[in-house]
Amino acid sequence: PELLQQYPEKVVAIVGGEVAEVGDDKREVYDRVVKRFGNVSMYVQKVTDQPRVYKIPYRKVINT
């Protein structure tokens, strides 16, 4: 909720539990984090109140 209030519809990168970069494009934000911190673990996502929907294809196995 705090991120939604501060950065609505922006892309944020989180490094070490803190917001490291903010922008409009995921790739741009990612590149800035790598430039600042090197190749570190990070989470990059657009801040929105809309739920993300993932469609995962699967195959049903029928034993005959």
Coordinates of N, CA and C in Angstrom, one line a residue, residues 9-50:
E9 N 1.5 3.6 -10.7 CA 1.7 3.4 -12.1 C 3.2 3.6 -12.5
K10 N 4.1 3.5 -11.6 CA 5.6 3.6 -11.9 C 6.2 2.3 -11.7
V11 N 7.3 2.1 -12.4 CA 8.1 0.8 -12.2 C 9.1 1.1 -11.1
V12 N 9.2 0.2 -10.1 CA 10.1 0.3 -9.0 C 11.0 -0.9 -9.0
A13 N 12.3 -0.7 -8.6 CA 13.2 -1.8 -8.3 C 13.5 -1.8 -6.9
I14 N 13.4 -3.0 -6.3 CA 13.7 -3.1 -4.9 C 14.9 -4.0 -4.7
V15 N 15.9 -3.4 -3.9 CA 17.1 -4.1 -3.7 C 17.3 -4.1 -2.1
G16 N 17.5 -5.2 -1.5 CA 17.7 -5.3 -0.1 C 16.6 -4.8 0.7
G17 N 15.4 -4.9 0.2 CA 14.2 -4.5 0.9 C 13.9 -3.0 0.8
E18 N 14.7 -2.3 0.0 CA 14.5 -0.8 -0.1 C 14.3 -0.5 -1.6
V19 N 13.5 0.6 -1.9 CA 13.3 1.1 -3.3 C 14.6 1.7 -3.7
A20 N 15.2 1.1 -4.8 CA 16.5 1.6 -5.3 C 16.3 2.5 -6.5
E21 N 15.4 2.2 -7.4 CA 15.2 3.1 -8.6 C 13.7 3.1 -8.9
V22 N 13.3 4.2 -9.5 CA 11.9 4.4 -10.0 C 11.9 4.9 -11.4
G23 N 11.0 4.5 -12.2 CA 10.9 5.0 -13.6 C 9.7 4.5 -14.3
D24 N 9.7 4.7 -15.6 CA 8.5 4.3 -16.4 C 8.7 3.1 -17.2
D25 N 9.9 2.6 -17.3 CA 10.2 1.4 -18.2 C 11.0 0.4 -17.4
K26 N 10.6 -0.8 -17.4 CA 11.3 -1.9 -16.6 C 12.7 -2.0 -17.0
R27 N 13.0 -2.0 -18.3 CA 14.4 -2.2 -18.7 C 15.3 -1.0 -18.3
E28 N 14.8 0.2 -18.4 CA 15.5 1.4 -18.0 C 15.8 1.3 -16.4
V29 N 14.8 0.9 -15.7 CA 15.0 0.8 -14.2 C 16.0 -0.3 -13.9
Y30 N 15.9 -1.4 -14.5 CA 16.8 -2.5 -14.3 C 18.3 -2.1 -14.7
D31 N 18.4 -1.4 -15.8 CA 19.8 -1.0 -16.2 C 20.4 0.0 -15.2
R32 N 19.6 0.9 -14.7 CA 20.1 1.8 -13.7 C 20.5 1.1 -12.4
V33 N 19.8 0.1 -12.0 CA 20.2 -0.7 -10.8 C 21.5 -1.4 -11.0
V34 N 21.6 -2.0 -12.2 CA 22.9 -2.7 -12.5 C 24.0 -1.7 -12.5
K35 N 23.8 -0.6 -13.0 CA 24.9 0.5 -13.1 C 25.3 0.9 -11.7
R36 N 24.3 1.1 -10.8 CA 24.6 1.5 -9.4 C 25.2 0.5 -8.5
F37 N 24.6 -0.8 -8.6 CA 24.9 -1.8 -7.6 C 25.6 -3.0 -8.2
G38 N 25.7 -3.1 -9.5 CA 26.3 -4.3 -10.1 C 25.2 -5.3 -10.3
N39 N 25.6 -6.6 -10.6 CA 24.6 -7.6 -10.8 C 24.2 -8.2 -9.5
V40 N 23.1 -7.6 -8.9 CA 22.6 -8.0 -7.6 C 21.2 -8.5 -7.7
S41 N 20.7 -9.2 -6.7 CA 19.3 -9.7 -6.7 C 18.4 -8.5 -6.5
M42 N 17.4 -8.4 -7.3 CA 16.4 -7.3 -7.3 C 15.1 -7.8 -7.7
Y43 N 14.1 -7.0 -7.4 CA 12.7 -7.2 -7.8 C 12.2 -6.0 -8.5
V44 N 11.8 -6.1 -9.8 CA 11.4 -5.0 -10.6 C 10.0 -5.2 -11.1
Q45 N 9.1 -4.3 -10.7 CA 7.7 -4.5 -11.1 C 7.0 -3.1 -11.1
K46 N 5.9 -3.0 -12.0 CA 5.1 -1.8 -12.0 C 4.2 -1.8 -10.8
V47 N 4.0 -0.7 -10.2 CA 3.2 -0.6 -9.0 C 1.8 -0.2 -9.5
T48 N 0.8 -1.1 -9.2 CA -0.5 -0.9 -9.7 C -1.5 -1.6 -8.7
D49 N -2.7 -1.2 -8.7 CA -3.7 -1.9 -7.8 C -4.4 -3.0 -8.6
Q50 N -4.1 -3.2 -9.9 CA -4.7 -4.2 -10.7 C -4.0 -5.5 -10.4

